[in-house]
Amino acid sequence: MSIIYIKLLISVALITAAAVFWIKRDFLKGIFENQSEWRVLSAGWVLFRLVPFVLVYILLNIDPQSDVEGFWEEASLAFQGKIVYRDFWSPYSPLYPYFLALGLYIWYSSKMIVLIMAVMDGLALWLSNRFYHNVIPRGERLWKSLLYLTLPGSLMLCVLGGQEDVWMWLFVLLAYFSGKVRGNIRLYSLILALGLLITKAIFVLVLIPLFWIEKKKLQFAIPMALVGLITVGVLFPLVGWEFMQPLDEAKVLRAPNLLSVINPLVSDSIGVGKKFWNWAALVFTLGLGIITFLKLNRQGFQAMLSGFWVVVFATMMIVQQSAYSNYIFLFLIPLVFYIINWESRQQVICLFLFNILCVIHPSWWWRLGMPVYTNIQMIFSRWEYAVDYVMQVVIVVLAVYLIRLAYPAGIRNASSGR
């Protein structure tokens, strides 16, 4: 459990730094208002991404652990020319291990995987500043960028956890600026299709509302359909139906989510692991996301995408039985930039607590043997189980609170604090 206490100590230190930045927000906004965006963002990335990377992996020579070990196995086998889904198992889209493998030509080490994650996070933050350029003043955007870089949910999951969840946000913004803004719908569609092939299957949830609001639907759909047909045409002869491997992840009960919290209260009678819960979660998540997207259509694309993104992926985090708290890294940028009212102490405290718990809980739960609680007695059979269950409940409650903030009414109420 020593690693957990270290993570807790680091998390508290980061939250303390974030709290100082929050308290001094007016002062920092004033300083950043006349500064070069590129210089501030570059300095922030170096200080809060590159320096921790060098400290942990170069000076201390610590090897990456956790999910990075799995990413390294996939990337190294892809580097050797092995076929995904046939020669090695992967829960990700087919191009993901090959994208990571490109970095191995520069540095053949699992540490390169983490460096790739840090670079992609930096690109996502840079594009986010461009995305919110017309709705958030420069000083405020750069202050929020600095705060984002210090939050445990971004720094620790990126540098220590080597997580890739922010990639989906990155690819949507990349498609938006490369194609949509320039009126090239085909390029817009192709980059989104590439995002689906490189990240995760759940990326498809983003494509549905984007197709819904797109006026040039054929120009949007045809390139994506062609990419899909070519991909299946290449994969099926090589791996057969094994290209469906990423869907198998949905059967696994992880924590925290509604099912993991409710299951012990009803003595394991809700049938965790059944496909029904996957489909029910998918329909509920997508339905709520589309409602959010459409209700925000008069507030501009920034509001629509931000609200949709936080509602969908925060909801998925607690209703999908295979989800866990690392998902915070997926929706943290729009949450920090657009959803949170930074004049509200309650919202800020909840966000900070949510960050700490989302970073600590996966390690705690995993080191307990990934328990699935089947009754209340099991929860109280060990104090570690009780702590774990309390963390699960608090994370779920806070996720619901953040979803409410991202829902259209919550966004309107927060607009004065942006």
CSV table of C-alpha atoms in Angstrom, one decimal:
chain,number,residue,atom,x,y,z
A,1,MET,CA,0.0,0.0,0.0
A,2,SER,CA,3.0,2.3,0.1
A,3,ILE,CA,2.5,3.4,-3.5
A,4,ILE,CA,-1.0,4.6,-2.5
A,5,TYR,CA,0.3,6.8,0.3
A,6,ILE,CA,2.8,8.2,-2.1
A,7,LYS,CA,0.1,9.0,-4.6
A,8,LEU,CA,-2.0,10.5,-1.9
A,9,LEU,CA,0.8,12.7,-0.8
A,10,ILE,CA,1.5,13.8,-4.4
A,11,SER,CA,-2.2,14.4,-5.0
A,12,VAL,CA,-2.5,16.6,-1.9
A,13,ALA,CA,0.5,18.6,-2.9
A,14,LEU,CA,-0.9,19.1,-6.4
A,15,ILE,CA,-4.3,20.1,-5.1
A,16,THR,CA,-2.6,22.6,-2.8
A,17,ALA,CA,-0.8,24.1,-5.8
A,18,ALA,CA,-4.1,24.2,-7.7
A,19,ALA,CA,-5.8,25.9,-4.8
A,20,VAL,CA,-3.1,28.6,-4.7
A,21,PHE,CA,-3.6,29.2,-8.4
A,22,TRP,CA,-7.4,29.3,-7.9
A,23,ILE,CA,-7.1,31.8,-5.0
A,24,LYS,CA,-4.7,34.0,-7.1
A,25,ARG,CA,-6.7,33.6,-10.3
A,26,ASP,CA,-7.4,37.3,-10.8
A,27,PHE,CA,-3.8,38.1,-10.4
A,28,LEU,CA,-2.7,35.4,-12.8
A,29,LYS,CA,-5.3,36.2,-15.4
A,30,GLY,CA,-4.0,39.8,-15.5
A,31,ILE,CA,-0.4,38.6,-16.0
A,32,PHE,CA,-1.4,36.1,-18.7
A,33,GLU,CA,-3.6,38.5,-20.6
A,34,ASN,CA,-0.7,40.0,-22.5
A,35,GLN,CA,1.5,37.0,-22.6
A,36,SER,CA,2.2,34.8,-25.6
A,37,GLU,CA,-0.1,31.7,-25.5
A,38,TRP,CA,2.6,29.5,-27.0
A,39,ARG,CA,5.2,30.6,-24.4
A,40,VAL,CA,2.9,30.1,-21.5
A,41,LEU,CA,1.6,26.8,-22.6
A,42,SER,CA,5.1,25.5,-23.5
A,43,ALA,CA,6.4,26.6,-20.1
A,44,GLY,CA,3.5,25.0,-18.3
A,45,TRP,CA,3.9,21.7,-20.2
A,46,VAL,CA,7.7,21.6,-19.6
A,47,LEU,CA,7.1,22.3,-15.9
A,48,PHE,CA,4.2,20.0,-15.2
A,49,ARG,CA,4.8,17.2,-17.8
A,50,LEU,CA,8.4,17.1,-19.0
A,51,VAL,CA,10.1,17.9,-15.6
A,52,PRO,CA,8.0,15.2,-13.7
A,53,PHE,CA,8.8,12.7,-16.5
A,54,VAL,CA,12.5,13.4,-16.4
A,55,LEU,CA,12.5,13.2,-12.6
A,56,VAL,CA,10.6,9.9,-12.3
A,57,TYR,CA,11.8,8.0,-15.4
A,58,ILE,CA,15.3,9.4,-16.1
A,59,LEU,CA,16.8,10.6,-12.8
A,60,LEU,CA,15.1,8.1,-10.5
A,61,ASN,CA,15.1,5.5,-13.3
A,62,ILE,CA,11.7,4.1,-12.3
A,63,ASP,CA,10.1,1.8,-14.9
A,64,PRO,CA,6.5,2.6,-15.9
A,65,GLN,CA,3.9,0.4,-14.3
A,66,SER,CA,0.1,-0.2,-14.4
A,67,ASP,CA,-1.5,0.1,-17.8
A,68,VAL,CA,1.7,1.2,-19.4
A,69,GLU,CA,3.0,-2.3,-19.1
A,70,GLY,CA,0.1,-3.5,-21.2
A,71,PHE,CA,0.6,-0.6,-23.7
A,72,TRP,CA,4.3,-1.6,-24.0
A,73,GLU,CA,3.5,-5.2,-24.7
A,74,GLU,CA,1.1,-4.1,-27.5
A,75,ALA,CA,3.4,-1.5,-28.9
A,76,SER,CA,6.5,-3.7,-28.9
A,77,LEU,CA,4.6,-6.6,-30.6
A,78,ALA,CA,3.2,-4.1,-33.2
A,79,PHE,CA,6.8,-2.8,-33.7
A,80,GLN,CA,7.8,-6.4,-34.6
A,81,GLY,CA,5.1,-6.5,-37.2
A,82,LYS,CA,2.7,-8.7,-35.3
A,83,ILE,CA,-1.0,-8.5,-36.2
A,84,VAL,CA,-3.4,-7.0,-33.6
A,85,TYR,CA,-6.2,-9.2,-32.3
A,86,ARG,CA,-4.6,-12.3,-33.9
A,87,ASP,CA,-1.0,-12.3,-32.5
A,88,PHE,CA,-1.8,-10.3,-29.4
A,89,TRP,CA,-4.9,-9.2,-27.5
A,90,SER,CA,-6.0,-5.6,-27.4
A,91,PRO,CA,-9.0,-3.7,-25.9
A,92,TYR,CA,-8.3,-0.7,-28.1
A,93,SER,CA,-8.9,0.2,-31.7
A,94,PRO,CA,-6.8,-1.5,-34.3
A,95,LEU,CA,-4.3,1.3,-35.0
A,96,TYR,CA,-3.6,2.2,-31.3
A,97,PRO,CA,-0.7,-0.2,-30.8
A,98,TYR,CA,0.8,0.8,-34.2
A,99,PHE,CA,0.6,4.5,-33.4
A,100,LEU,CA,2.4,3.9,-30.1
A,101,ALA,CA,4.9,1.7,-32.0
A,102,LEU,CA,6.0,4.7,-34.1
A,103,GLY,CA,7.5,6.2,-31.0
A,104,LEU,CA,9.6,3.1,-30.5
A,105,TYR,CA,11.6,4.0,-33.6
A,106,ILE,CA,12.9,7.0,-31.6
A,107,TRP,CA,13.4,5.3,-28.3
A,108,TYR,CA,12.7,1.6,-27.7
A,109,SER,CA,11.6,1.8,-24.2
A,110,SER,CA,8.3,1.6,-22.2
A,111,LYS,CA,9.2,5.1,-21.0
A,112,MET,CA,8.6,6.3,-24.6
A,113,ILE,CA,4.9,5.3,-24.2
A,114,VAL,CA,4.6,7.8,-21.3
A,115,LEU,CA,6.4,10.5,-23.2
A,116,ILE,CA,3.9,10.0,-26.1
A,117,MET,CA,1.0,10.4,-23.6
A,118,ALA,CA,2.5,13.6,-22.3
A,119,VAL,CA,3.0,15.0,-25.8
A,120,MET,CA,-0.6,14.2,-26.8
A,121,ASP,CA,-1.9,15.8,-23.7
A,122,GLY,CA,0.0,18.9,-24.5
A,123,LEU,CA,-1.4,19.0,-28.0
A,124,ALA,CA,-4.9,18.5,-26.6
A,125,LEU,CA,-4.4,21.5,-24.3
A,126,TRP,CA,-3.0,23.7,-27.0
A,127,LEU,CA,-6.0,22.9,-29.3
A,128,SER,CA,-8.4,23.5,-26.4
A,129,ASN,CA,-7.0,27.0,-26.1
A,130,ARG,CA,-7.8,27.6,-29.8
A,131,PHE,CA,-11.2,26.0,-29.4
A,132,TYR,CA,-12.3,28.3,-26.6
A,133,HIS,CA,-10.5,31.3,-28.1
A,134,ASN,CA,-13.7,33.2,-29.0
A,135,VAL,CA,-15.6,32.5,-25.7
A,136,ILE,CA,-13.0,32.7,-23.0
A,137,PRO,CA,-10.5,35.6,-22.7
A,138,ARG,CA,-6.8,34.8,-23.2
A,139,GLY,CA,-5.8,35.4,-19.5
A,140,GLU,CA,-8.5,33.1,-18.3
A,141,ARG,CA,-7.8,30.4,-20.8
A,142,LEU,CA,-4.1,30.4,-19.8
A,143,TRP,CA,-4.9,30.4,-16.1
A,144,LYS,CA,-7.2,27.4,-16.6
A,145,SER,CA,-4.5,25.7,-18.6
A,146,LEU,CA,-2.1,26.1,-15.8
A,147,LEU,CA,-4.6,24.8,-13.3
A,148,TYR,CA,-5.5,21.8,-15.5
A,149,LEU,CA,-1.8,20.9,-15.7
A,150,THR,CA,-1.5,20.8,-11.9
A,151,LEU,CA,-4.6,18.7,-11.2
A,152,PRO,CA,-3.9,15.1,-10.1
A,153,GLY,CA,-6.5,13.8,-12.6
A,154,SER,CA,-4.3,15.1,-15.4
A,155,LEU,CA,-0.7,15.1,-14.2
A,156,MET,CA,-0.7,11.8,-12.4
A,157,LEU,CA,-2.9,9.9,-14.8
A,158,CYS,CA,-0.8,11.2,-17.7
A,159,VAL,CA,2.8,11.1,-16.3
A,160,LEU,CA,2.5,8.3,-13.7
A,161,GLY,CA,-0.4,6.3,-15.1
A,162,GLY,CA,0.4,6.8,-18.8
A,163,GLN,CA,-3.3,7.1,-19.7
A,164,GLU,CA,-4.5,7.9,-23.2
A,165,ASP,CA,-8.1,8.9,-22.6
A,166,VAL,CA,-7.6,12.6,-23.5
A,167,TRP,CA,-6.8,11.4,-27.1
A,168,MET,CA,-10.5,11.3,-28.0
A,169,TRP,CA,-10.9,15.0,-27.2
A,170,LEU,CA,-7.7,15.7,-29.1
A,171,PHE,CA,-8.9,14.0,-32.3
A,172,VAL,CA,-12.3,15.8,-32.3
A,173,LEU,CA,-10.6,19.2,-32.0
A,174,LEU,CA,-8.0,18.2,-34.6
A,175,ALA,CA,-10.8,17.2,-37.0
A,176,TYR,CA,-12.7,20.4,-36.2
A,177,PHE,CA,-9.8,22.8,-37.0
A,178,SER,CA,-8.4,20.8,-39.9
A,179,GLY,CA,-11.7,20.2,-41.7
A,180,LYS,CA,-14.8,21.7,-40.2
A,181,VAL,CA,-13.6,25.3,-39.7
A,182,ARG,CA,-12.1,25.3,-43.3
A,183,GLY,CA,-15.3,23.9,-44.8
A,184,ASN,CA,-13.7,20.6,-45.8
A,185,ILE,CA,-16.3,18.1,-44.5
A,186,ARG,CA,-14.5,15.2,-46.1
A,187,LEU,CA,-11.3,15.9,-44.3
A,188,TYR,CA,-13.3,16.5,-41.1
A,189,SER,CA,-14.9,13.1,-41.5
A,190,LEU,CA,-11.6,11.3,-42.3
A,191,ILE,CA,-9.8,12.6,-39.2
A,192,LEU,CA,-12.8,11.6,-37.0
A,193,ALA,CA,-12.6,8.1,-38.6
A,194,LEU,CA,-8.9,8.0,-37.9
A,195,GLY,CA,-9.7,9.0,-34.3
A,196,LEU,CA,-12.0,6.0,-34.0
A,197,LEU,CA,-9.3,3.7,-35.4
A,198,ILE,CA,-6.6,5.0,-33.0
A,199,THR,CA,-8.5,5.4,-29.7
A,200,LYS,CA,-11.4,3.4,-28.4
A,201,ALA,CA,-14.7,2.0,-29.7
A,202,ILE,CA,-16.6,4.4,-27.4
A,203,PHE,CA,-15.4,7.2,-29.7
A,204,VAL,CA,-18.4,6.3,-31.9
A,205,LEU,CA,-20.6,7.9,-29.3
A,206,VAL,CA,-19.2,11.3,-30.3
A,207,LEU,CA,-19.8,10.7,-34.0
A,208,ILE,CA,-23.6,10.3,-33.6
A,209,PRO,CA,-24.4,13.9,-32.5
A,210,LEU,CA,-21.8,15.3,-34.9
A,211,PHE,CA,-23.6,13.6,-37.7
A,212,TRP,CA,-27.0,14.7,-36.4
A,213,ILE,CA,-26.1,18.4,-36.6
A,214,GLU,CA,-24.1,18.2,-39.8
A,215,LYS,CA,-25.9,19.8,-42.8
A,216,LYS,CA,-23.7,18.0,-45.4
A,217,LYS,CA,-24.6,14.6,-44.1
A,218,LEU,CA,-23.5,12.6,-47.2
A,219,GLN,CA,-20.1,14.3,-47.4
A,220,PHE,CA,-19.7,13.5,-43.7
A,221,ALA,CA,-20.9,9.9,-43.8
A,222,ILE,CA,-19.4,8.6,-47.1
A,223,PRO,CA,-15.6,9.0,-46.2
A,224,MET,CA,-16.2,7.5,-42.8
A,225,ALA,CA,-18.2,4.6,-44.2
A,226,LEU,CA,-15.4,3.9,-46.8
A,227,VAL,CA,-12.8,3.9,-44.0
A,228,GLY,CA,-14.9,1.5,-42.1
A,229,LEU,CA,-15.4,-0.9,-45.0
A,230,ILE,CA,-11.7,-0.8,-45.8
A,231,THR,CA,-10.8,-1.5,-42.2
A,232,VAL,CA,-13.1,-4.4,-41.9
A,233,GLY,CA,-12.0,-5.7,-45.3
A,234,VAL,CA,-8.4,-5.7,-44.1
A,235,LEU,CA,-9.0,-7.0,-40.6
A,236,PHE,CA,-11.5,-9.8,-41.2
A,237,PRO,CA,-9.3,-11.9,-43.5
A,238,LEU,CA,-6.5,-11.6,-41.0
A,239,VAL,CA,-8.2,-12.0,-37.6
A,240,GLY,CA,-11.8,-13.0,-38.3
A,241,TRP,CA,-14.3,-11.9,-35.7
A,242,GLU,CA,-11.4,-11.3,-33.2
A,243,PHE,CA,-11.5,-7.6,-34.2
A,244,MET,CA,-14.5,-7.5,-31.8
A,245,GLN,CA,-12.1,-8.0,-28.8
A,246,PRO,CA,-12.6,-4.4,-27.6
A,247,LEU,CA,-16.2,-5.1,-26.9
A,248,ASP,CA,-15.3,-7.9,-24.5
A,249,GLU,CA,-14.2,-5.3,-22.0
A,250,ALA,CA,-17.8,-4.2,-21.4
A,251,LYS,CA,-18.5,-7.5,-19.7
A,252,VAL,CA,-16.0,-6.9,-16.8
A,253,LEU,CA,-17.4,-5.3,-13.6
A,254,ARG,CA,-15.0,-2.7,-12.4
A,255,ALA,CA,-15.4,0.1,-9.9
A,256,PRO,CA,-16.6,2.6,-9.1
A,257,ASN,CA,-19.9,2.7,-10.8
A,258,LEU,CA,-23.6,2.4,-10.0
A,259,LEU,CA,-23.6,-1.4,-10.3
A,260,SER,CA,-20.5,-1.8,-8.1
A,261,VAL,CA,-22.2,0.4,-5.4
A,262,ILE,CA,-25.7,-1.1,-5.6
A,263,ASN,CA,-24.7,-4.8,-6.0
A,264,PRO,CA,-23.9,-5.4,-2.3
A,265,LEU,CA,-27.0,-3.5,-1.1
A,266,VAL,CA,-29.2,-6.0,-3.0
A,267,SER,CA,-27.1,-9.1,-2.2
A,268,ASP,CA,-25.7,-9.7,-5.7
A,269,SER,CA,-29.2,-10.0,-7.3
A,270,ILE,CA,-28.9,-7.6,-10.2
A,271,GLY,CA,-26.9,-9.8,-12.5
A,272,VAL,CA,-23.7,-7.9,-12.9
A,273,GLY,CA,-21.8,-8.9,-16.1
A,274,LYS,CA,-24.9,-9.4,-18.2
A,275,LYS,CA,-25.2,-7.8,-21.6
A,276,PHE,CA,-28.4,-6.1,-20.6
A,277,TRP,CA,-26.6,-3.6,-18.4
A,278,ASN,CA,-24.2,-2.8,-21.2
A,279,TRP,CA,-27.0,-1.9,-23.6
A,280,ALA,CA,-29.0,-0.1,-20.9
A,281,ALA,CA,-26.0,2.0,-20.0
A,282,LEU,CA,-25.3,2.7,-23.7
A,283,VAL,CA,-28.8,3.8,-24.5
A,284,PHE,CA,-29.1,6.0,-21.3
A,285,THR,CA,-25.7,7.6,-21.8
A,286,LEU,CA,-26.2,8.4,-25.5
A,287,GLY,CA,-29.8,9.6,-25.0
A,288,LEU,CA,-28.8,12.0,-22.2
A,289,GLY,CA,-25.8,13.2,-24.3
A,290,ILE,CA,-27.9,13.9,-27.4
A,291,ILE,CA,-30.5,15.8,-25.3
A,292,THR,CA,-27.7,17.9,-23.8
A,293,PHE,CA,-26.2,18.5,-27.3
A,294,LEU,CA,-29.4,19.6,-28.8
A,295,LYS,CA,-30.5,21.8,-25.9
A,296,LEU,CA,-27.3,23.7,-26.1
A,297,ASN,CA,-27.4,24.4,-29.9
A,298,ARG,CA,-28.2,28.1,-29.4
A,299,GLN,CA,-25.2,28.6,-27.2
A,300,GLY,CA,-22.6,27.7,-29.9
A,301,PHE,CA,-20.5,24.7,-30.7
A,302,GLN,CA,-18.2,25.2,-27.7
A,303,ALA,CA,-21.1,24.9,-25.3
A,304,MET,CA,-22.6,22.0,-27.2
A,305,LEU,CA,-19.5,19.9,-27.4
A,306,SER,CA,-18.4,20.7,-23.8
A,307,GLY,CA,-21.7,19.9,-22.2
A,308,PHE,CA,-22.1,16.8,-24.3
A,309,TRP,CA,-18.6,15.6,-23.6
A,310,VAL,CA,-18.8,15.9,-19.8
A,311,VAL,CA,-22.4,14.5,-19.6
A,312,VAL,CA,-21.7,11.5,-21.8
A,313,PHE,CA,-18.3,10.4,-20.4
A,314,ALA,CA,-19.0,11.3,-16.8
A,315,THR,CA,-22.3,9.3,-17.1
A,316,MET,CA,-20.5,6.4,-18.8
A,317,MET,CA,-18.0,6.5,-15.9
A,318,ILE,CA,-20.7,5.6,-13.5
A,319,VAL,CA,-23.3,3.6,-15.5
A,320,GLN,CA,-21.0,1.4,-17.6
A,321,GLN,CA,-20.1,-1.7,-15.6
A,322,SER,CA,-16.6,-1.9,-17.0
A,323,ALA,CA,-15.8,1.8,-16.3
A,324,TYR,CA,-13.6,3.1,-13.6
A,325,SER,CA,-12.4,6.4,-12.3
A,326,ASN,CA,-9.5,6.9,-14.7
A,327,TYR,CA,-12.2,8.2,-17.1
A,328,ILE,CA,-11.8,11.6,-15.4
A,329,PHE,CA,-8.9,12.2,-17.7
A,330,LEU,CA,-11.2,11.9,-20.7
A,331,PHE,CA,-13.5,14.8,-19.8
A,332,LEU,CA,-11.3,16.9,-17.5
A,333,ILE,CA,-10.3,19.6,-20.1
A,334,PRO,CA,-13.9,20.7,-21.0
A,335,LEU,CA,-14.9,20.4,-17.3
A,336,VAL,CA,-12.1,22.8,-16.2
A,337,PHE,CA,-12.5,25.2,-19.2
A,338,TYR,CA,-16.2,25.4,-19.6
A,339,ILE,CA,-18.3,23.7,-17.0
A,340,ILE,CA,-17.0,24.6,-13.6
A,341,ASN,CA,-18.0,27.9,-12.2
A,342,TRP,CA,-14.7,29.0,-10.6
A,343,GLU,CA,-16.5,31.6,-8.5
A,344,SER,CA,-18.3,28.8,-6.7
A,345,ARG,CA,-16.3,27.5,-3.8
A,346,GLN,CA,-18.6,24.4,-3.6
A,347,GLN,CA,-17.9,23.4,-7.2
A,348,VAL,CA,-14.2,23.9,-6.8
A,349,ILE,CA,-14.0,21.9,-3.7
A,350,CYS,CA,-16.0,19.1,-5.3
A,351,LEU,CA,-13.7,19.1,-8.3
A,352,PHE,CA,-10.6,18.9,-6.2
A,353,LEU,CA,-12.0,16.1,-4.1
A,354,PHE,CA,-13.1,14.3,-7.2
A,355,ASN,CA,-9.6,14.5,-8.6
A,356,ILE,CA,-7.9,13.1,-5.5
A,357,LEU,CA,-10.3,10.1,-5.2
A,358,CYS,CA,-10.2,9.3,-8.9
A,359,VAL,CA,-6.4,9.0,-8.8
A,360,ILE,CA,-6.2,7.1,-5.5
A,361,HIS,CA,-9.1,4.7,-5.9
A,362,PRO,CA,-7.9,2.5,-8.9
A,363,SER,CA,-4.7,1.7,-7.0
A,364,TRP,CA,-6.5,1.0,-3.8
A,365,TRP,CA,-9.1,-1.2,-5.4
A,366,TRP,CA,-6.5,-3.1,-7.6
A,367,ARG,CA,-4.3,-3.8,-4.6
A,368,LEU,CA,-7.2,-5.3,-2.7
A,369,GLY,CA,-7.6,-7.8,-5.5
A,370,MET,CA,-10.3,-5.9,-7.4
A,371,PRO,CA,-13.1,-7.0,-5.1
A,372,VAL,CA,-16.7,-7.3,-6.2
A,373,TYR,CA,-18.9,-6.8,-3.1
A,374,THR,CA,-21.8,-9.2,-3.0
A,375,ASN,CA,-23.3,-8.2,0.4
A,376,ILE,CA,-23.0,-5.6,3.1
A,377,GLN,CA,-21.2,-8.0,5.4
A,378,MET,CA,-18.4,-8.3,3.0
A,379,ILE,CA,-17.9,-4.6,2.9
A,380,PHE,CA,-17.4,-4.5,6.7
A,381,SER,CA,-15.3,-7.7,6.9
A,382,ARG,CA,-12.1,-5.6,6.4
A,383,TRP,CA,-11.5,-1.9,7.1
A,384,GLU,CA,-9.8,-1.7,3.7
A,385,TYR,CA,-13.0,-2.8,2.0
A,386,ALA,CA,-15.0,-0.3,3.9
A,387,VAL,CA,-12.7,2.5,2.8
A,388,ASP,CA,-12.8,1.3,-0.7
A,389,TYR,CA,-16.6,1.2,-0.8
A,390,VAL,CA,-16.9,4.7,0.8
A,391,MET,CA,-14.6,6.0,-2.0
A,392,GLN,CA,-16.7,4.4,-4.6
A,393,VAL,CA,-19.9,6.0,-3.2
A,394,VAL,CA,-18.3,9.4,-3.0
A,395,ILE,CA,-16.9,9.2,-6.6
A,396,VAL,CA,-20.3,8.2,-7.9
A,397,VAL,CA,-22.1,11.0,-6.0
A,398,LEU,CA,-19.6,13.6,-7.2
A,399,ALA,CA,-19.8,12.4,-10.8
A,400,VAL,CA,-23.6,12.9,-10.7
A,401,TYR,CA,-23.0,16.4,-9.3
A,402,LEU,CA,-20.7,17.2,-12.2
A,403,ILE,CA,-23.1,15.8,-14.7
A,404,ARG,CA,-25.8,18.1,-13.4
A,405,LEU,CA,-23.4,21.0,-13.8
A,406,ALA,CA,-22.8,20.1,-17.4
A,407,TYR,CA,-26.4,19.6,-18.2
A,408,PRO,CA,-27.9,22.7,-20.0
A,409,ALA,CA,-29.4,24.4,-17.0
A,410,GLY,CA,-26.2,23.9,-15.1
A,411,ILE,CA,-24.1,25.5,-17.9
A,412,ARG,CA,-26.4,28.5,-18.0
A,413,ASN,CA,-26.1,29.0,-14.3
A,414,ALA,CA,-22.3,28.7,-14.5
A,415,SER,CA,-21.9,31.2,-17.3
A,416,SER,CA,-21.4,34.2,-15.0
A,417,GLY,CA,-18.4,32.4,-13.3
A,418,ARG,CA,-16.6,31.7,-16.5
